[in-house]
XYZ file of C-alpha atoms in Angstrom:
727
model
C -12.512 -26.746 118.396
C -15.022 -25.646 115.729
C -14.158 -26.120 112.106
C -14.055 -22.442 111.240
C -11.766 -21.531 113.961
C -8.282 -19.737 113.107
C -6.600 -22.600 114.881
C -8.368 -25.055 112.630
C -7.341 -22.928 109.742
C -3.886 -22.891 110.529
C -3.657 -26.564 110.781
C -5.024 -27.006 107.102
C -2.916 -23.876 105.745
C 0.383 -22.550 105.549
C -0.643 -18.832 105.629
C 0.096 -16.791 108.929
C -3.083 -16.546 110.942
C -3.654 -13.906 113.226
C -6.069 -14.684 115.978
C -7.423 -13.241 119.543
C -8.715 -14.294 122.722
C -11.819 -12.584 121.665
C -11.863 -14.694 118.284
C -11.740 -17.786 120.494
C -14.340 -16.627 122.931
C -16.726 -15.850 119.699
C -16.228 -19.333 118.347
C -16.250 -21.411 121.455
C -19.390 -23.196 122.776
C -20.902 -21.425 125.679
C -19.001 -22.479 129.180
C -20.624 -22.705 132.389
C -18.548 -20.018 134.341
C -19.225 -21.851 137.647
C -17.016 -24.755 136.650
C -14.547 -23.272 134.172
C -11.414 -21.749 134.746
C -9.540 -19.049 132.801
C -6.165 -19.409 133.290
C -3.207 -17.028 132.225
C 0.061 -18.560 133.306
C 3.525 -19.229 132.016
C 4.581 -22.499 133.424
C 3.682 -26.191 132.483
C 1.046 -27.279 135.142
C 0.030 -23.715 135.849
C -3.579 -25.017 134.963
C -3.521 -27.678 137.566
C -2.317 -25.430 139.937
C -5.088 -22.965 139.632
C -7.597 -25.752 139.594
C -6.403 -26.821 142.940
C -6.625 -23.417 144.317
C -10.140 -22.920 143.038
C -11.031 -26.210 144.637
C -9.306 -24.916 147.925
C -11.499 -22.074 147.888
C -14.534 -23.872 147.115
C -13.829 -26.406 149.831
C -12.856 -23.846 152.556
C -15.304 -24.316 155.652
C -17.801 -21.531 156.206
C -19.847 -20.639 159.182
C -22.997 -22.379 159.520
C -24.840 -18.974 160.337
C -24.132 -15.426 160.783
C -24.745 -15.745 164.425
C -22.098 -18.088 164.793
C -19.638 -16.128 163.377
C -20.468 -13.225 165.138
C -20.290 -15.228 168.511
C -16.834 -16.501 167.430
C -15.672 -12.836 167.034
C -17.216 -11.779 170.314
C -15.802 -14.854 172.145
C -12.349 -14.053 170.708
C -12.477 -10.441 171.490
C -14.178 -10.553 175.060
C -11.737 -12.256 177.134
C -10.477 -12.257 180.584
C -8.915 -8.671 180.100
C -12.412 -7.302 179.848
C -13.176 -8.751 183.344
C -10.067 -7.978 185.241
C -7.560 -5.602 183.429
C -10.391 -3.164 182.041
C -11.715 -2.699 185.705
C -8.295 -2.259 187.194
C -7.204 0.223 184.612
C -10.317 1.991 185.584
C -9.453 2.129 189.112
C -5.995 3.077 188.511
C -6.375 5.870 185.964
C -9.093 7.999 187.719
C -12.580 5.994 187.306
C -14.730 7.465 184.567
C -11.888 9.726 183.446
C -10.150 6.576 181.887
C -13.174 6.059 179.929
C -12.746 9.245 177.747
C -8.961 8.050 176.334
C -10.438 4.605 176.021
C -13.426 5.686 173.979
C -11.266 8.065 171.746
C -8.597 5.443 170.987
C -11.267 2.893 170.096
C -12.990 5.212 167.562
C -9.691 6.487 165.873
C -7.718 3.286 166.196
C -9.757 0.244 167.454
C -12.583 0.123 165.021
C -11.008 1.220 161.784
C -8.131 -1.410 162.337
C -10.578 -4.197 163.339
C -12.643 -3.144 160.106
C -9.602 -3.462 158.165
C -8.627 -6.873 159.540
C -12.053 -8.228 159.075
C -12.191 -6.735 155.341
C -8.881 -8.230 154.196
C -9.562 -11.676 155.682
C -13.039 -11.971 154.085
C -11.981 -10.571 150.729
C -8.882 -12.637 150.264
C -10.209 -15.551 152.346
C -6.773 -16.929 153.881
C -5.156 -16.623 157.197
C -2.687 -13.988 158.061
C 0.346 -15.394 156.304
C -1.598 -15.668 153.064
C -3.348 -12.149 153.543
C -0.221 -9.908 154.018
C 1.911 -11.930 151.458
C -0.875 -11.126 149.114
C -1.345 -7.500 150.033
C 2.494 -6.671 150.008
C 4.977 -9.807 149.528
C 7.705 -7.957 151.163
C 5.881 -7.327 154.226
C 4.593 -11.073 154.202
C 6.450 -11.509 157.517
C 3.535 -9.676 159.310
C 1.724 -12.835 159.218
C 4.415 -15.085 160.531
C 5.048 -12.543 163.475
C 1.329 -12.812 164.227
C 1.409 -16.290 164.647
C 4.567 -16.177 166.973
C 2.612 -13.723 169.025
C -0.302 -15.828 169.382
C 1.977 -18.677 170.355
C 3.312 -16.657 173.136
C -0.052 -15.545 174.203
C -1.544 -18.958 173.965
C 1.106 -20.446 176.130
C 0.383 -18.263 179.263
C -3.174 -17.672 178.471
C -4.074 -21.166 179.162
C -2.150 -21.364 182.267
C -4.752 -18.605 183.453
C -7.735 -21.060 182.396
C -5.714 -23.798 184.408
C -5.767 -21.801 187.530
C -9.524 -21.026 187.102
C -10.160 -25.072 186.588
C -8.328 -25.309 189.799
C -10.451 -22.805 191.973
C -13.790 -23.982 190.031
C -13.043 -27.538 191.541
C -12.092 -26.323 194.747
C -15.267 -24.181 195.026
C -17.586 -27.432 195.353
C -17.361 -27.179 199.202
C -18.552 -25.113 202.099
C -17.144 -23.302 203.863
C -15.079 -22.148 200.683
C -11.352 -23.264 201.240
C -10.093 -19.639 201.181
C -12.550 -18.278 203.654
C -10.396 -19.108 206.677
C -6.714 -19.184 207.445
C -5.561 -22.655 208.221
C -4.661 -23.730 211.818
C -1.565 -25.825 212.424
C -1.147 -27.899 215.694
C 1.881 -27.581 217.711
C 1.429 -30.026 220.383
C -1.861 -29.131 222.184
C -1.895 -25.698 220.843
C -3.576 -24.544 217.761
C -1.557 -21.886 215.909
C -2.796 -19.840 212.941
C -0.335 -20.083 209.836
C 1.860 -17.238 210.286
C 2.101 -16.374 206.492
C -1.848 -16.200 206.256
C -2.396 -14.311 209.665
C 0.063 -11.499 208.278
C -1.838 -11.236 204.863
C -5.608 -12.684 204.478
C -7.086 -16.220 204.065
C -7.456 -15.523 200.039
C -4.057 -14.085 199.687
C -2.529 -17.075 201.439
C -4.689 -19.553 199.419
C -3.667 -17.882 196.191
C 0.252 -17.589 196.748
C 0.656 -20.624 199.058
C -2.142 -23.156 198.297
C -2.777 -22.710 194.584
C 0.591 -21.248 193.241
C 3.095 -22.410 196.008
C 4.945 -19.661 194.741
C 8.692 -18.971 195.112
C 10.232 -15.713 196.322
C 11.710 -14.708 193.112
C 12.019 -15.517 189.247
C 15.375 -16.795 189.748
C 13.952 -19.879 192.397
C 12.596 -22.230 190.207
C 11.152 -24.628 192.864
C 10.221 -27.397 190.506
C 6.934 -27.923 189.121
C 3.640 -27.443 190.985
C 1.941 -30.531 190.068
C -1.748 -29.299 191.089
C -1.326 -26.600 188.433
C 0.546 -29.078 185.938
C -2.615 -31.529 185.918
C -4.853 -28.541 185.524
C -2.789 -26.958 182.482
C -3.202 -30.516 180.887
C -6.803 -30.453 181.273
C -7.011 -26.767 179.768
C -5.027 -27.944 176.860
C -7.317 -31.037 176.294
C -10.373 -28.977 176.547
C -8.791 -26.574 174.073
C -7.537 -29.217 171.667
C -11.144 -30.789 171.263
C -12.695 -27.651 170.660
C -10.468 -26.508 167.847
C -9.294 -30.018 166.440
C -11.921 -29.816 163.539
C -11.824 -26.358 162.814
C -14.685 -23.978 162.703
C -16.786 -27.255 162.479
C -15.996 -28.001 166.079
C -15.182 -24.489 167.705
C -18.387 -22.928 165.977
C -20.352 -25.128 168.105
C -18.536 -24.355 171.275
C -19.081 -20.960 170.752
C -22.924 -20.996 171.343
C -22.088 -21.706 174.713
C -18.731 -20.190 175.730
C -19.453 -16.818 174.337
C -23.172 -16.435 175.725
C -22.903 -18.104 179.049
C -20.524 -15.437 180.498
C -23.233 -12.845 179.645
C -25.876 -14.810 181.876
C -23.323 -14.974 184.580
C -22.510 -11.100 184.642
C -26.054 -10.253 184.489
C -26.608 -12.516 187.502
C -23.443 -10.950 189.277
C -24.896 -7.499 188.294
C -28.243 -8.069 190.054
C -26.916 -9.529 193.038
C -23.968 -6.980 193.474
C -26.531 -4.229 193.221
C -28.405 -5.805 196.209
C -25.171 -5.816 198.310
C -24.799 -3.193 201.217
C -22.238 -0.660 199.935
C -22.484 -1.448 196.048
C -23.421 2.005 195.262
C -20.341 3.462 197.059
C -18.050 1.494 194.656
C -20.126 2.200 191.387
C -19.986 5.904 192.419
C -16.433 5.574 193.166
C -15.838 4.212 189.510
C -17.950 6.869 187.677
C -16.340 9.956 189.569
C -13.828 11.167 187.274
C -10.195 12.351 188.312
C -9.777 14.777 185.598
C -5.947 15.230 186.032
C -5.618 11.631 184.850
C -6.852 12.371 181.330
C -3.733 14.565 180.501
C -1.324 11.740 181.580
C 0.525 10.165 178.593
C 0.763 6.944 180.543
C -3.047 6.639 180.760
C -3.357 6.998 177.014
C -0.501 4.455 176.412
C -2.452 1.882 178.582
C -5.734 2.759 177.112
C -4.408 2.074 173.613
C -2.747 -1.262 174.733
C -6.212 -2.149 176.132
C -8.019 -1.372 172.711
C -5.422 -3.632 170.808
C -5.831 -6.771 173.228
C -9.569 -6.241 173.695
C -10.298 -6.635 169.803
C -7.626 -8.904 169.347
C -5.738 -6.765 166.645
C -2.668 -8.122 165.234
C -3.126 -11.594 166.458
C -4.436 -12.775 163.294
C -7.552 -14.464 164.851
C -9.820 -11.577 163.544
C -8.537 -12.475 159.854
C -8.873 -16.419 160.256
C -12.566 -16.014 161.417
C -13.338 -13.570 159.022
C -11.744 -15.849 156.120
C -14.494 -18.041 156.510
C -17.254 -15.472 155.502
C -18.932 -15.201 152.393
C -17.519 -12.578 150.103
C -20.769 -10.373 150.177
C -20.856 -10.506 154.064
C -21.446 -7.007 155.761
C -18.156 -6.857 157.394
C -18.385 -3.130 158.157
C -21.642 -3.812 160.189
C -19.529 -6.587 161.957
C -16.835 -4.309 163.075
C -19.098 -1.804 164.714
C -21.351 -4.399 166.328
C -18.561 -6.440 167.622
C -16.860 -3.210 168.731
C -19.666 -2.137 170.609
C -20.565 -5.478 172.509
C -17.049 -5.635 173.661
C -16.927 -2.080 174.956
C -20.398 -2.954 176.679
C -19.106 -6.089 178.070
C -16.117 -4.053 179.671
C -18.378 -1.624 181.299
C -20.780 -4.248 182.461
C -17.641 -6.263 183.995
C -16.502 -2.943 185.585
C -20.073 -2.288 187.134
C -20.214 -6.001 188.564
C -16.578 -5.537 189.707
C -16.898 -2.094 191.501
C -20.315 -3.144 193.103
C -18.746 -6.184 194.538
C -15.632 -4.349 195.396
C -17.805 -1.578 197.039
C -19.485 -4.329 199.142
C -15.886 -5.752 200.148
C -14.625 -2.099 200.994
C -17.666 -1.582 203.427
C -16.883 -4.841 205.239
C -13.051 -3.994 205.254
C -13.628 -0.794 206.660
C -15.882 -2.187 209.539
C -13.357 -4.502 210.154
C -10.733 -1.540 210.667
C -13.199 0.437 212.746
C -13.435 -2.541 215.195
C -9.715 -3.361 215.186
C -8.994 0.380 216.015
C -11.734 0.724 218.574
C -10.413 -2.174 220.508
C -6.883 -0.350 220.404
C -8.728 2.899 221.613
C -10.145 0.846 224.724
C -6.971 -0.499 225.602
C -5.406 2.975 225.781
C -8.404 4.212 227.924
C -7.970 1.137 230.377
C -4.277 2.168 230.708
C -4.742 5.780 231.034
C -2.791 6.259 227.849
C -5.864 8.468 226.585
C -8.325 10.147 228.578
C -11.987 9.338 228.225
C -12.457 13.074 228.179
C -11.381 12.706 224.351
C -14.213 10.383 223.724
C -17.350 12.301 222.761
C -20.362 11.497 225.175
C -22.883 9.906 222.428
C -20.205 7.338 221.182
C -20.989 3.603 222.172
C -18.269 1.314 221.597
C -20.872 -1.551 221.568
C -22.421 -0.293 218.492
C -19.661 1.845 217.030
C -20.211 3.328 213.478
C -17.762 4.554 210.834
C -19.030 8.084 211.555
C -18.479 7.922 215.311
C -15.040 6.473 214.678
C -14.130 9.031 212.474
C -15.422 11.696 214.845
C -13.483 10.113 217.607
C -10.228 9.679 215.474
C -10.224 13.411 214.506
C -10.302 14.524 218.308
C -7.401 12.057 219.052
C -5.331 13.280 216.377
C -5.924 17.052 217.189
C -5.157 16.538 221.056
C -2.479 14.043 220.635
C -0.983 15.519 217.756
C 2.771 15.140 218.798
C 2.419 11.856 219.913
C -0.368 10.503 217.541
C 1.920 8.233 215.430
C 2.950 6.249 218.300
C -0.740 5.090 218.977
C -0.766 3.153 215.657
C -4.676 4.194 214.750
C -5.785 4.014 211.176
C -8.466 6.309 209.817
C -10.313 3.709 208.443
C -11.627 5.755 205.347
C -13.764 3.942 202.882
C -12.414 6.152 199.963
C -9.046 4.410 200.929
C -10.346 0.849 200.638
C -11.850 1.569 197.337
C -8.539 3.326 195.989
C -6.570 -0.064 196.577
C -5.708 -1.135 193.200
C -5.668 -4.976 192.792
C -4.022 -5.834 189.219
C -4.775 -8.607 186.764
C -5.031 -12.089 188.343
C -5.189 -10.651 191.894
C -8.490 -8.996 191.132
C -10.200 -12.256 190.173
C -8.302 -14.635 192.500
C -7.945 -12.439 195.689
C -10.321 -9.590 195.933
C -13.200 -10.937 194.167
C -12.635 -14.314 195.903
C -12.869 -12.788 199.248
C -15.768 -10.650 198.410
C -17.503 -13.797 197.511
C -16.847 -15.472 200.745
C -19.431 -13.136 202.200
C -22.221 -13.883 199.952
C -24.925 -15.941 200.907
C -24.568 -19.550 199.101
C -20.923 -18.677 198.425
C -20.096 -21.999 196.658
C -22.737 -21.350 194.327
C -21.538 -17.671 193.047
C -18.006 -19.257 193.295
C -18.772 -21.968 190.938
C -20.522 -19.644 188.533
C -17.568 -17.195 188.604
C -14.766 -19.639 187.673
C -17.040 -21.406 185.158
C -17.388 -17.953 183.635
C -13.812 -17.393 183.691
C -13.074 -20.725 182.069
C -15.635 -19.820 179.372
C -14.208 -16.474 178.777
C -10.533 -17.930 178.371
C -11.718 -20.680 175.952
C -13.235 -18.374 173.791
C -10.157 -16.260 173.360
C -7.898 -19.394 173.039
C -10.160 -20.796 170.391
C -9.575 -17.432 168.386
C -5.798 -17.767 169.121
C -5.377 -21.130 167.924
C -7.301 -20.009 164.692
C -4.558 -17.211 164.507
C -1.766 -20.060 164.672
C -3.247 -22.762 162.513
C -5.454 -21.108 159.789
C -2.530 -19.493 158.113
C -0.102 -22.493 158.636
C -2.715 -24.905 157.075
C -3.504 -22.286 154.388
C 0.188 -21.783 153.444
C 1.646 -25.034 154.154
C -1.355 -27.656 153.402
C -0.526 -29.499 156.530
C -3.216 -31.918 157.651
C -5.808 -30.042 160.037
C -5.984 -32.527 162.651
C -2.534 -33.643 163.062
C -1.161 -30.256 163.099
C -3.677 -29.096 165.840
C -3.075 -31.777 167.933
C 0.718 -31.111 167.731
C 0.393 -27.634 168.527
C -1.627 -28.430 171.702
C 0.944 -30.945 172.666
C 3.846 -28.621 171.922
C 2.339 -25.697 173.904
C 1.495 -28.090 176.925
C 5.000 -28.923 177.336
C 6.392 -25.372 176.647
C 3.888 -24.268 179.172
C 5.382 -26.009 181.765
C 7.581 -23.123 182.278
C 4.371 -21.336 183.804
C 3.366 -23.944 186.290
C 6.953 -24.096 188.110
C 6.736 -22.395 191.572
C 8.071 -19.210 189.869
C 5.711 -19.554 186.874
C 3.527 -16.580 187.798
C 6.395 -14.322 187.418
C 7.160 -15.734 183.828
C 3.421 -14.969 183.280
C 3.819 -11.495 184.161
C 6.869 -11.206 181.746
C 4.826 -12.574 178.730
C 1.773 -10.863 179.360
C 3.141 -7.350 180.201
C 6.114 -7.152 177.940
C 6.899 -9.905 175.346
C 3.711 -9.540 173.231
C 2.668 -5.772 173.717
C 5.598 -4.393 171.635
C 5.582 -6.819 168.770
C 1.668 -6.469 168.775
C 2.088 -2.632 168.397
C 4.590 -3.180 165.421
C 2.317 -5.794 163.786
C -0.636 -3.525 163.765
C 1.170 -0.482 162.539
C 2.656 -2.385 159.758
C -0.843 -3.750 158.709
C -2.011 -0.465 158.357
C 0.765 0.878 156.471
C 0.636 -2.159 154.060
C -3.114 -1.421 153.220
C -3.095 2.188 153.517
C 0.139 3.338 152.171
C 1.528 0.487 149.942
C -1.665 -1.162 148.447
C -3.444 2.081 148.344
C -6.174 3.376 150.581
C -8.276 4.534 147.438
C -7.852 1.110 145.792
C -8.707 -0.649 149.067
C -11.658 1.475 149.291
C -12.861 0.776 145.819
C -12.639 -2.948 146.455
C -14.652 -2.594 149.707
C -17.431 -0.941 147.752
C -17.319 -3.644 145.152
C -17.605 -6.394 147.873
C -19.793 -4.757 150.148
C -22.356 -3.231 147.661
C -21.915 0.215 149.191
C -19.248 2.661 150.044
C -17.869 2.682 153.596
C -17.370 6.124 155.395
C -14.700 8.420 154.255
C -14.215 8.228 158.047
C -12.027 5.158 157.557
C -10.053 6.520 154.753
C -8.621 9.336 156.899
C -8.293 6.888 159.756
C -6.172 4.150 157.780
C -4.259 6.898 155.757
C -3.301 9.323 158.489
C -4.553 9.256 162.099
C -4.430 5.724 163.081
C -0.572 5.072 161.876
C 0.456 8.489 163.523
C -1.252 7.599 166.781
C 0.257 4.067 166.895
C 3.745 5.393 165.750
C 3.569 7.733 168.910
C 2.279 4.692 171.022
C 5.191 2.556 170.080
C 7.712 5.511 170.648
C 6.079 5.992 174.127
C 6.241 2.202 174.867
C 10.212 1.849 173.924
C 10.583 4.973 176.089
C 8.906 3.509 178.944
C 10.932 0.359 178.701
C 14.010 2.656 178.818
C 13.127 4.905 181.474
C 11.528 1.968 183.766
C 13.218 -1.358 184.013
C 10.840 -3.952 183.528
C 10.066 -5.809 186.738
C 7.499 -7.942 188.467
C 5.646 -8.125 192.048
C 7.215 -10.942 193.774
C 5.597 -12.444 196.914
C 7.955 -12.778 199.726
C 7.017 -15.737 202.207
C 8.687 -14.500 205.364
C 7.072 -11.079 205.151
C 3.928 -12.177 203.615
C 3.804 -9.393 201.336
C 4.507 -8.483 197.556
C 7.710 -6.500 196.519
C 8.238 -5.181 193.245
C 11.748 -6.632 191.831
C 13.356 -6.072 188.664
C 13.871 -8.800 186.383
C 17.680 -10.140 186.677
C 20.198 -9.922 183.602
C 19.250 -13.691 182.237
C 15.590 -12.708 182.446
C 15.983 -9.700 180.636
C 18.046 -11.353 178.000
C 15.033 -13.828 177.811
C 12.674 -10.963 177.269
C 14.672 -9.356 174.587
C 15.011 -12.268 172.780
C 11.245 -12.969 172.844
C 10.481 -9.558 171.399
C 13.147 -9.926 168.863
C 11.933 -13.497 167.784
C 8.353 -12.115 167.596
C 9.245 -9.236 165.007
C 12.277 -11.152 163.236
C 10.325 -12.564 160.429
C 9.145 -9.015 159.143
C 12.747 -7.810 158.394
C 14.055 -11.417 157.452
C 11.137 -12.213 154.753
C 11.656 -8.117 153.676
C 15.274 -8.653 152.876
C 14.825 -12.042 151.276
C 12.255 -10.866 148.848
C 13.892 -7.536 148.329
C 17.163 -9.195 147.099
C 14.948 -12.031 145.318
C 16.366 -14.722 147.623
C 12.459 -15.716 148.012
C 10.238 -15.528 145.421
C 7.507 -13.185 146.126
C 5.269 -14.616 143.454
C 5.208 -11.316 141.490
C 6.733 -12.891 138.389
C 3.832 -14.854 136.968
C 0.263 -14.527 136.829
C -2.633 -16.718 136.927
C -6.188 -15.458 136.626
C -9.233 -17.416 137.257
C -12.751 -16.713 137.491
C -15.601 -18.707 139.476
C -18.984 -17.677 140.604
C -18.613 -14.589 139.047
C -15.320 -13.329 140.735
C -11.528 -13.251 139.829
C -8.768 -14.401 141.780
C -5.112 -13.646 141.025
C -2.442 -16.306 141.759
C 1.197 -15.534 140.976
C 3.403 -18.471 139.563
C 6.596 -18.305 137.149
C 6.232 -15.821 134.517
C 9.309 -13.760 133.551
C 9.088 -10.030 132.562
C 9.656 -10.409 128.884
C 8.523 -14.075 128.277
C 5.968 -14.851 125.541
C 3.004 -16.467 127.001
C 0.017 -18.585 126.009
C -3.593 -18.118 126.645
C -5.052 -21.233 127.941
C -8.853 -21.725 127.484
C -10.780 -24.649 128.772
C -14.333 -25.720 129.742
C -13.369 -27.824 132.752
C -9.889 -28.271 134.504
C -9.740 -31.580 133.291
C -9.675 -30.765 129.624
C -6.348 -30.232 127.725
C -5.660 -26.724 126.890
C -5.935 -25.438 123.358
C -2.483 -24.203 122.043
C -2.409 -20.293 121.134
C 0.265 -18.478 118.877
C 3.711 -17.766 120.511
C 3.601 -14.138 119.210
C 0.946 -12.843 121.445
C 2.552 -11.859 124.842
C 0.651 -10.776 127.945
C -0.432 -7.350 128.044
C -0.488 -6.697 131.724
C -3.284 -5.646 134.350
C -2.924 -2.086 132.983
C -3.439 -2.459 129.530
C -6.418 -3.011 127.057
C -7.328 -6.559 125.829
C -9.863 -7.633 123.495
C -11.747 -8.940 126.332
C -12.141 -5.661 127.854
C -13.393 -3.798 124.938
C -16.228 -6.471 124.060
C -19.783 -5.197 123.693
C -20.863 -6.921 127.284
C -18.807 -5.006 129.993
C -18.849 -8.440 131.734
C -17.893 -10.601 129.152
C -19.512 -13.124 126.712
C -21.154 -14.799 129.421
C -22.748 -12.131 131.601
C -21.330 -13.744 134.599
C -20.322 -10.403 136.518
C -16.475 -11.569 136.770
C -14.027 -8.577 136.576
C -10.835 -8.605 134.689
C -7.335 -8.237 136.218
C -7.137 -4.577 135.223
C -10.005 -3.694 137.722
C -9.665 -3.285 141.174
C -11.631 -6.184 142.585
C -9.104 -8.467 141.046
C -6.255 -6.793 142.815
C -7.254 -8.130 146.217
């Protein structure tokens, strides 16, 4: 301490000395702001706590490059849903007409909220728990709910990767094992498996060889050991990819995020060369305008936007928290959203091109089968040969000739036509057949690939693509669990990550029972959707209405160096919350009007049948939803009644590298405080007079009125009263 400081004067004089922080700053030797900490705290050890937090921020891992970060966000947002859920929704909800509600909701909900999550993660540099505790302590339960939803999704999502691994290894043989029905020997006779004969080879392989599925969710049937082994392999791969955090997962992303685009490009070129591909693509882009006014279509489009961008999971926030503060997350939000939508459209083109090819094959098969029926009726005089147009040649029967013949027979035999059992064999009917979710990938697409030349090669590429798409999403999902827990509770990264994978594997055995596919449906369609919507709404409310949209926009301006479009202000403040409230209401009404159920495969009938969940399954489903959202009201009540510290009763302010960071620890409302100034964290604090109390973030201090607006050192840091220090 310099000899002329007022503290030194007080030590040698009995006179009262009035001093200020400005006096001390004026007399102290210059301090290197990069290594110093300005700490305002009311408890002993506050200085050490801030020093540890500063060290934690400095030691926080960072992406090796911007490309690595973008690939990670793309890998997380572009997943299996882009390959099978988006094309299915297009097929189900009016083809090109579905793109209209999807694009509208992507613009007014998806991109603004994706930008919001990127911004808060990058600004606060914490996982979801730390971010929402910081923005609004009473809504700190949002982060815990995000972790639980991530756990639910990760449990069944990795099972799907396990299915892809099973098919991947089964693809290394010719012909593909699902190309023909198995033949059983009954003495000297060869008999086709009845279940396969009633359905199809690919359907039989999926339900019987792969899943060995039971008839209902109530029939457990024991573990499917083939899928159990594949699940173990899947969790081992995920564990190795995330065990070191972004140091390991970032490198994996270079392959897992880029390889699917190579495969999609190859499939698109191959698909466009297939006979009938144009029929499928035209069917996709032919809009059914009546679907655009269906509320159910808009609800499903909004849900797809949430899942496509990974909103509410915490993975977006986790990845963004490893960014530099000056990263342009506004550009990132637009770029990743565009790539995500482009991928969905590209995958839909591939799927419809291949399904157009498959539809033509199935239509020709239908024509051949029904032509044989007609020949049989002609030979038995059930039908007169006069009904057959003279130019029709049964040896080379075209779909056009069959359609003409079918029309004549239906007109003449109108009264007895149904007894003939003839099918119209319309290409449109084949294209309209909707195959949902996993059925699109593991039944419809696999069946189409059996007709490709070199089919094993295409099958290997397809399922390797699915594995990589799933892996990218699982890395983001695991980051949504591990990052906030490690940030908040300081648990060892490697040990906790491995523990999560082991725990998830054993819980995931629920999904590799013979009835496991029905539990996948429960988790995928119901247990995550409603909690996710609630989480996203509260995230929006926490920032826009509690923290303040204007303040948030100011801080984004300071962080980015430019002001984001006012469009985001109105979306965050009004449009997005209103749209999501309507969506939540519609989801609740839908659950009440239509009881949850699932498509069960009935072995004896070799067909699917829609069944409602039994009472115990409904109880489990409700429990899952309640558990996912429970942390939000629990944390709110505990902090509202001061049963859990929200950190708002103390203030530690530190600066480093030109930036202010705020930490709350034990300062009572009327306590007198000490201002502690040190050159480096290890030095002892200089005692300050006890009569000077903390002025608060809204008051004017001598530091703020000094000539240099950035303080004595011109380092560019901001005081706690400025918007930047609030977030």
